Coordinates of C-alpha atoms in Angstrom, one line a residue:
M1 CA 22.8 48.5 39.1
R2 CA 21.0 45.4 39.9
N3 CA 17.7 46.6 39.5
R4 CA 18.8 48.0 35.7
L5 CA 20.3 44.5 34.9
S6 CA 17.0 42.5 36.2
F7 CA 14.7 45.0 34.3
I8 CA 16.9 44.5 30.7
F9 CA 16.8 40.6 31.4
I10 CA 13.3 40.9 32.1
F11 CA 12.8 43.0 28.9
L12 CA 14.8 40.8 26.5
F13 CA 13.2 37.5 28.0
A14 CA 9.4 39.2 27.2
C15 CA 10.6 39.7 23.7
L16 CA 12.3 36.6 23.1
S17 CA 9.8 34.0 24.5
G18 CA 7.0 35.0 22.0
C19 CA 5.5 32.5 19.3
S20 CA 7.0 33.7 16.0
N21 CA 5.3 31.1 13.7
Y22 CA 2.0 31.4 15.6
K23 CA -0.8 31.3 13.4
E24 CA -4.7 31.6 13.6
L25 CA -6.7 28.5 13.4
N26 CA -9.4 30.4 11.1
G27 CA -6.3 31.3 9.0
I28 CA -5.2 27.8 8.0
S29 CA -6.4 25.0 6.2
I30 CA -5.5 21.4 7.6
V31 CA -4.9 18.8 4.6
V32 CA -5.3 15.5 5.5
G33 CA -4.8 14.0 1.8
L34 CA -3.0 14.8 -1.4
G35 CA -3.1 13.7 -4.7
I36 CA -0.6 14.1 -7.6
D37 CA -1.9 13.6 -11.4
Y38 CA -1.2 14.9 -14.9
N39 CA -3.1 16.5 -17.5
P40 CA -1.8 15.5 -21.0
S41 CA -4.2 17.9 -22.7
K42 CA -2.8 20.8 -21.0
D43 CA 0.2 19.1 -20.3
L44 CA 0.2 20.5 -16.6
Y45 CA 0.6 18.7 -13.3
E46 CA -2.0 18.3 -11.2
V47 CA -2.1 18.5 -7.2
V48 CA -5.3 17.9 -5.6
Y49 CA -6.0 18.7 -1.7
Q50 CA -8.3 17.4 0.6
S51 CA -8.7 19.5 3.8
I52 CA -11.0 19.3 6.9
N53 CA -13.9 21.6 7.0
P54 CA -14.0 22.6 10.7
S55 CA -17.4 24.1 11.1
E56 CA -19.0 20.1 9.8
N57 CA -16.3 18.2 12.0
T58 CA -17.1 19.6 15.2
A59 CA -18.2 17.7 18.6
Q60 CA -21.4 19.8 19.1
G61 CA -23.8 20.9 17.0
A62 CA -25.4 19.8 13.6
G63 CA -23.3 22.2 11.2
S64 CA -24.6 23.8 8.2
G65 CA -25.0 20.6 6.1
A66 CA -22.1 21.4 3.9
T67 CA -19.8 18.5 3.3
P68 CA -17.3 17.7 6.0
I69 CA -14.1 18.1 3.6
V70 CA -13.1 20.2 1.0
T71 CA -11.6 19.0 -2.1
Y72 CA -9.6 21.3 -4.8
K73 CA -7.2 21.4 -7.4
T74 CA -4.5 23.6 -8.7
T75 CA -2.3 22.9 -11.6
G76 CA 1.3 23.9 -12.6
K77 CA 4.1 23.1 -14.9
T78 CA 6.0 21.8 -11.8
L79 CA 4.4 20.6 -8.5
S80 CA 5.7 23.3 -6.4
E81 CA 4.7 25.6 -9.0
A82 CA 0.8 23.7 -8.3
A83 CA 1.4 24.0 -4.9
M84 CA 2.1 27.5 -4.6
N85 CA -0.8 28.2 -7.1
T86 CA -3.6 27.3 -4.2
S87 CA -3.1 30.7 -2.9
N88 CA -4.9 31.8 -5.8
V89 CA -7.9 29.4 -5.0
I90 CA -8.3 29.3 -1.0
S91 CA -8.0 32.0 1.1
R92 CA -6.1 30.1 4.1
Q93 CA -2.8 28.9 4.4
N94 CA -2.4 24.9 3.8
I95 CA -0.9 23.0 6.6
Y96 CA 1.0 19.7 5.5
S97 CA 2.0 18.3 8.7
H98 CA -1.0 16.0 8.9
I99 CA -1.4 14.3 5.5
E100 CA -2.3 11.1 6.1
L101 CA -2.4 9.5 2.9
V102 CA -0.8 10.4 -1.0
I103 CA -2.9 9.0 -4.2
I104 CA -0.4 9.2 -7.3
G105 CA -2.7 9.5 -10.9
E106 CA -2.3 6.9 -13.3
K107 CA -1.6 9.3 -16.0
L108 CA 1.2 10.8 -14.1
A109 CA 3.2 7.3 -13.2
K110 CA 2.9 6.7 -17.2
K111 CA 4.7 10.0 -18.0
E112 CA 6.9 10.5 -15.0
S113 CA 9.3 8.5 -13.2
L114 CA 8.6 7.9 -9.4
N115 CA 12.1 9.7 -8.6
F116 CA 10.5 13.2 -10.1
I117 CA 7.1 12.7 -7.9
F118 CA 8.8 12.1 -4.8
D119 CA 11.6 14.4 -5.1
V120 CA 9.4 17.5 -3.5
F121 CA 8.4 15.4 -0.6
E122 CA 12.0 14.6 0.4
R123 CA 13.2 18.2 -0.2
N124 CA 10.3 19.6 1.9
A125 CA 10.5 20.2 5.6
S126 CA 6.8 20.6 6.1
S127 CA 5.8 17.2 4.9
R128 CA 6.3 14.0 6.1
V129 CA 7.7 10.8 4.4
N130 CA 6.2 8.4 7.1
V131 CA 2.8 9.0 4.9
P132 CA 1.1 5.7 3.1
V133 CA 0.5 5.9 -0.8
L134 CA -1.9 4.5 -3.4
M135 CA -2.2 4.8 -7.1
A136 CA -5.5 5.5 -8.7
R137 CA -6.9 2.8 -11.2
N138 CA -8.9 3.7 -14.1
S139 CA -10.2 7.1 -12.4
D140 CA -8.5 10.5 -12.2
V141 CA -7.5 11.2 -8.6
K142 CA -9.5 14.0 -7.9
T143 CA -12.6 12.1 -8.6
I144 CA -11.6 9.0 -5.8
M145 CA -11.0 12.0 -3.3
D146 CA -14.2 13.3 -3.8
I147 CA -16.4 9.9 -3.1
L148 CA -18.2 10.6 -0.2
P149 CA -18.4 7.4 2.3
S150 CA -21.1 6.6 4.5
N151 CA -19.2 5.3 7.3
D152 CA -16.6 7.9 7.9
K153 CA -16.8 11.9 7.4
I154 CA -13.5 12.1 5.8
P155 CA -13.0 10.3 2.5
V156 CA -9.2 9.9 3.1
R157 CA -9.7 8.3 6.3
T158 CA -12.1 5.6 5.1
I159 CA -9.4 4.7 2.3
L160 CA -6.6 4.4 4.9
G161 CA -9.2 2.0 7.1
K162 CA -9.5 0.1 3.9
I163 CA -5.5 -0.6 3.4
K164 CA -5.1 -1.4 6.9
N165 CA -8.0 -4.0 6.9
A166 CA -6.9 -5.5 3.7
S167 CA -3.4 -5.4 5.0
D168 CA -4.5 -7.3 8.4
S169 CA -6.8 -9.7 7.0
L170 CA -6.5 -10.6 3.6
G171 CA -3.2 -9.9 2.7
E172 CA -3.5 -9.4 -0.5
H173 CA -2.8 -5.3 0.0
G174 CA 0.1 -3.8 1.8
I175 CA 1.1 -0.4 3.0
I176 CA 4.0 1.0 1.2
K177 CA 5.2 4.3 2.9
I178 CA 7.0 7.5 0.9
Y179 CA 10.2 6.8 2.8
E180 CA 10.0 2.9 2.0
I181 CA 9.7 4.0 -2.0
I182 CA 12.3 6.6 -1.7
E183 CA 14.4 3.5 -0.4
N184 CA 13.7 1.2 -3.2
L185 CA 14.5 4.3 -5.9
T186 CA 18.0 4.8 -4.4
G187 CA 18.7 1.3 -3.3
L188 CA 20.3 -1.8 -5.2
G189 CA 17.8 -5.0 -6.4
S190 CA 14.6 -3.8 -5.6
E191 CA 11.5 -2.3 -7.1
V192 CA 8.2 -0.4 -6.3
A193 CA 5.1 -1.6 -5.9
I194 CA 1.9 0.2 -4.8
S195 CA -1.5 -0.9 -3.9
G196 CA -3.9 0.5 -6.5
I197 CA -7.5 2.0 -6.1
S198 CA -10.6 2.5 -8.5
V199 CA -14.3 3.8 -8.1
L200 CA -16.9 1.2 -8.1
G201 CA -20.1 2.5 -9.0
N202 CA -21.6 5.9 -10.5
K203 CA -18.6 8.4 -10.2
E204 CA -21.2 11.7 -10.8
T205 CA -23.6 10.1 -7.9
G206 CA -20.6 9.3 -5.5
T207 CA -19.1 12.8 -5.5
T208 CA -22.7 14.3 -4.0
K209 CA -24.4 14.1 -0.7
A210 CA -27.0 12.0 -2.9
N211 CA -24.5 8.9 -2.5
L212 CA -25.2 9.0 1.3
E213 CA -28.9 8.8 0.8
T214 CA -29.3 6.0 -1.4
M215 CA -28.4 2.1 -0.8
R216 CA -26.9 1.7 -4.3
K217 CA -23.8 3.7 -3.3
T218 CA -20.8 4.4 -4.9
Y219 CA -17.5 3.9 -3.2
V220 CA -13.5 3.4 -3.7
K221 CA -11.9 -0.2 -3.8
L222 CA -8.4 -1.5 -3.8
D223 CA -7.5 -2.9 -6.8
G224 CA -4.6 -4.5 -7.8
M225 CA -1.1 -3.6 -7.3
A226 CA 0.9 -1.3 -9.5
V227 CA 4.5 -2.4 -10.7
F228 CA 7.1 -0.1 -11.4
R229 CA 10.7 -0.8 -13.0
R230 CA 13.1 1.9 -12.4
G231 CA 11.1 4.2 -10.9
K232 CA 8.6 3.7 -14.4
F233 CA 5.4 2.0 -14.1
V234 CA 5.1 -0.9 -16.4
G235 CA 1.6 -2.5 -15.4
W236 CA -0.9 -4.4 -12.9
V237 CA -0.8 -7.7 -11.0
D238 CA -4.2 -8.5 -9.9
G239 CA -6.0 -11.1 -7.4
K240 CA -4.4 -13.6 -4.9
K241 CA -1.1 -13.0 -7.3
T242 CA -0.6 -9.7 -5.0
K243 CA -0.5 -12.2 -1.9
S244 CA 3.0 -13.1 -2.6
L245 CA 4.8 -9.9 -2.3
Q246 CA 3.5 -9.8 1.4
I247 CA 4.6 -13.5 1.9
I248 CA 8.3 -12.9 0.6
K249 CA 8.4 -9.7 2.6
N250 CA 7.1 -11.4 6.0
K251 CA 4.5 -8.5 5.8
I252 CA 1.2 -10.9 6.0
K253 CA -0.6 -11.2 9.2
K254 CA -3.4 -13.3 8.1
T255 CA -4.8 -14.6 5.0
N256 CA -7.3 -17.5 3.8
L257 CA -6.5 -20.7 1.4
R258 CA -9.1 -22.2 -0.5
I259 CA -8.3 -26.0 -1.1
H260 CA -10.4 -28.6 -2.8
C261 CA -12.0 -31.1 -0.7
N262 CA -13.8 -32.8 -3.6
K263 CA -14.5 -32.0 -7.4
K264 CA -17.4 -29.6 -6.1
R265 CA -16.5 -28.2 -2.5
Y266 CA -13.9 -26.3 -1.3
N267 CA -12.8 -26.1 2.4
S268 CA -10.9 -22.8 4.2
V269 CA -7.9 -22.6 5.9
M270 CA -7.0 -19.6 7.9
V271 CA -3.2 -19.0 7.8
N272 CA -2.6 -16.8 11.3
R273 CA 1.5 -17.1 11.3
L274 CA 3.9 -17.2 8.7
N275 CA 7.6 -16.8 8.2
S276 CA 9.6 -16.8 4.9
D277 CA 13.0 -17.1 4.1
S278 CA 14.5 -16.7 0.6
N279 CA 17.9 -17.3 -0.5
V280 CA 19.5 -16.0 -4.4
D281 CA 22.2 -17.2 -5.8
I282 CA 23.7 -17.4 -9.5
K283 CA 24.7 -21.2 -10.6
N284 CA 25.9 -21.5 -14.3
N285 CA 25.0 -18.0 -15.3
Q286 CA 21.3 -18.4 -14.1
V287 CA 20.0 -17.2 -10.9
V288 CA 18.4 -19.5 -8.5
I289 CA 15.9 -18.4 -6.3
T290 CA 14.7 -20.5 -3.3
I291 CA 11.9 -19.5 -0.9
K292 CA 11.2 -21.5 2.1
T293 CA 7.8 -20.6 3.8
N294 CA 6.6 -22.3 7.5
T295 CA 2.7 -21.3 8.1
Y296 CA 0.6 -22.3 10.7
G297 CA -3.3 -22.1 10.8
Y298 CA -6.9 -23.6 11.3
I299 CA -9.6 -24.7 9.4
S300 CA -12.2 -22.1 9.1
E301 CA -14.8 -23.9 7.0
L302 CA -15.4 -27.5 6.4
L303 CA -17.8 -28.3 3.6
C304 CA -16.8 -32.0 3.2
N305 CA -17.8 -35.6 4.7
K306 CA -14.4 -36.2 6.2
D307 CA -13.7 -36.7 9.6
I308 CA -10.8 -34.1 10.5
S309 CA -9.9 -35.6 13.6
K310 CA -8.2 -38.3 11.8
K311 CA -4.5 -37.5 11.2
K312 CA -4.6 -39.0 7.7
I313 CA -7.3 -36.5 7.3
K314 CA -5.4 -33.6 8.5
K315 CA -2.3 -34.2 6.6
E316 CA -4.4 -34.7 3.5
Y317 CA -5.6 -30.9 3.9
E318 CA -2.2 -29.5 5.0
R319 CA -0.5 -30.7 1.8
K320 CA -3.1 -29.2 -0.2
A321 CA -2.9 -26.0 1.4
E322 CA 0.8 -26.1 0.8
R323 CA 0.2 -26.7 -2.7
E324 CA -2.4 -23.9 -2.9
L325 CA 0.3 -21.2 -1.3
E326 CA 3.0 -22.6 -3.2
K327 CA 0.9 -21.8 -6.4
E328 CA 0.2 -18.4 -5.1
I329 CA 3.6 -17.4 -4.4
K330 CA 4.9 -18.9 -8.1
E331 CA 2.2 -17.3 -10.1
G332 CA 2.8 -13.6 -8.2
I333 CA 6.8 -14.1 -9.0
V334 CA 5.9 -15.2 -12.7
A335 CA 3.9 -12.1 -13.1
A336 CA 6.8 -9.9 -12.0
Q337 CA 9.2 -11.6 -14.1
K338 CA 7.0 -10.9 -17.4
M339 CA 7.5 -7.4 -16.5
K340 CA 11.1 -7.4 -15.5
S341 CA 10.7 -6.0 -12.0
D342 CA 12.2 -7.2 -8.8
V343 CA 9.5 -5.8 -6.4
F344 CA 10.5 -8.6 -3.8
G345 CA 14.1 -7.4 -3.6
F346 CA 15.8 -10.9 -4.5
G347 CA 18.6 -8.6 -6.0
E348 CA 19.1 -6.8 -2.6
I349 CA 19.6 -10.5 -1.0
L350 CA 22.1 -11.4 -3.8
H351 CA 24.1 -8.1 -2.9
Y352 CA 24.2 -9.1 0.8
K353 CA 24.9 -12.6 0.6
H354 CA 27.0 -12.9 -2.7
L355 CA 28.5 -9.3 -3.3
S356 CA 30.7 -10.4 -5.9
K357 CA 28.1 -12.0 -7.8
W358 CA 25.9 -9.0 -7.6
N359 CA 28.6 -6.8 -8.6
K360 CA 29.1 -8.9 -11.9
S361 CA 25.3 -8.8 -12.7
K362 CA 23.9 -5.6 -11.5
H363 CA 23.7 -3.6 -14.8
H364 CA 21.8 -6.5 -16.4
W365 CA 19.8 -7.7 -13.0
D366 CA 16.1 -7.3 -15.0
E367 CA 17.0 -9.6 -17.9
L368 CA 18.5 -12.1 -14.8
F369 CA 15.7 -11.8 -12.9
S370 CA 13.0 -12.6 -15.3
Q371 CA 14.8 -15.5 -16.4
A372 CA 15.3 -16.9 -12.7
K373 CA 14.8 -20.5 -11.7
V374 CA 12.1 -20.6 -9.0
N375 CA 11.9 -23.0 -6.2
V376 CA 9.2 -22.7 -3.5
H377 CA 8.9 -24.7 -0.5
V378 CA 6.0 -24.6 1.8
H379 CA 5.6 -26.3 5.2
M380 CA 1.9 -26.0 6.8
D381 CA 0.8 -27.0 9.9
I382 CA -3.1 -27.0 10.7
E383 CA -3.3 -26.4 14.6
G384 CA -7.0 -26.4 15.1
T385 CA -10.5 -26.8 13.6
G386 CA -12.4 -23.8 15.4
M387 CA -15.2 -24.7 17.6
R388 CA -16.0 -27.8 15.9
I389 CA -14.5 -30.9 14.9
K390 CA -16.9 -33.2 13.0
P391 CA -18.2 -31.7 9.7
Y392 CA -21.9 -31.8 9.0
P393 CA -23.1 -34.3 7.0
Y394 CA -23.3 -33.5 3.0

């Protein structure tokens, strides 16, 4: 009896311990980049996939000379339908758990709300929501994803590296992920802003291997910030104005300030520490936004014949840096006010600090924000001058 029970147990264990969802590697396609766009002439949604070509990404061997990635596109009346239509295009099953970047098309953003676009991501258990998002600018998504870079085999990873580099070193572009967009769409008092990306150079050459063989390369570059209101795309913010969002949300790690030293020349101050505190209130039916920012940095370039070792000169440069940063923050907020989009989350701050006032104003917060009074106070400490104190004679 005991032997019979042991045999049954071993038999059941062998049957139940198998890999029920086992898939052969040569039967799957690992998708690392996903693009979503819209074709207005056909009234169809387009989904672009960038998957790895295994034979061209091996550690050993030279490969066959093909491109290291495979990019293809499917269409449908819904995003799910377009995704299912991949079975008509490729012989392998897509695996979405390794997606590293999602790019939204400008045409799609003008037609549909972000609520529609990201609904499918939150419902689908096979896709992650901690993936960075960018928005295509002046180009379709597939062209941007097709541009072959010279310093990395996988275009999507090159783009991802640029976002991280710009976020860490420049401060004008931040990384926003799917779950953060969903939080802004479903939350109160905060709108969505997504960094843009465009193509610089010849698009036709950039999508071929000829781009790797010329010095006049076509490449993709981060380009402005897309602003949304209630999920709808309303416009772009460019240049240093985009820095204000990273400063106010305390996401900035490092940035550079250009300050006048005389009528013709500038100095550079590298900000390497920054902390902002925002307060929002409603007084006499007007929203009052107060931002206090403490910054610390060092002189990274000195092009004036002034002795920085003197306390008076150091204070002069600190005040100029304060005014420059105040200007950049204010210009960014004014740009958002013109679009009536509170991408900074000031409404969310009012909601937490003054609940009764928020309840009275939340239904017309867009209007109140656009007419808000903004006060910006910056305190700057220059803590060093680099490896040299005295300037060269000019």
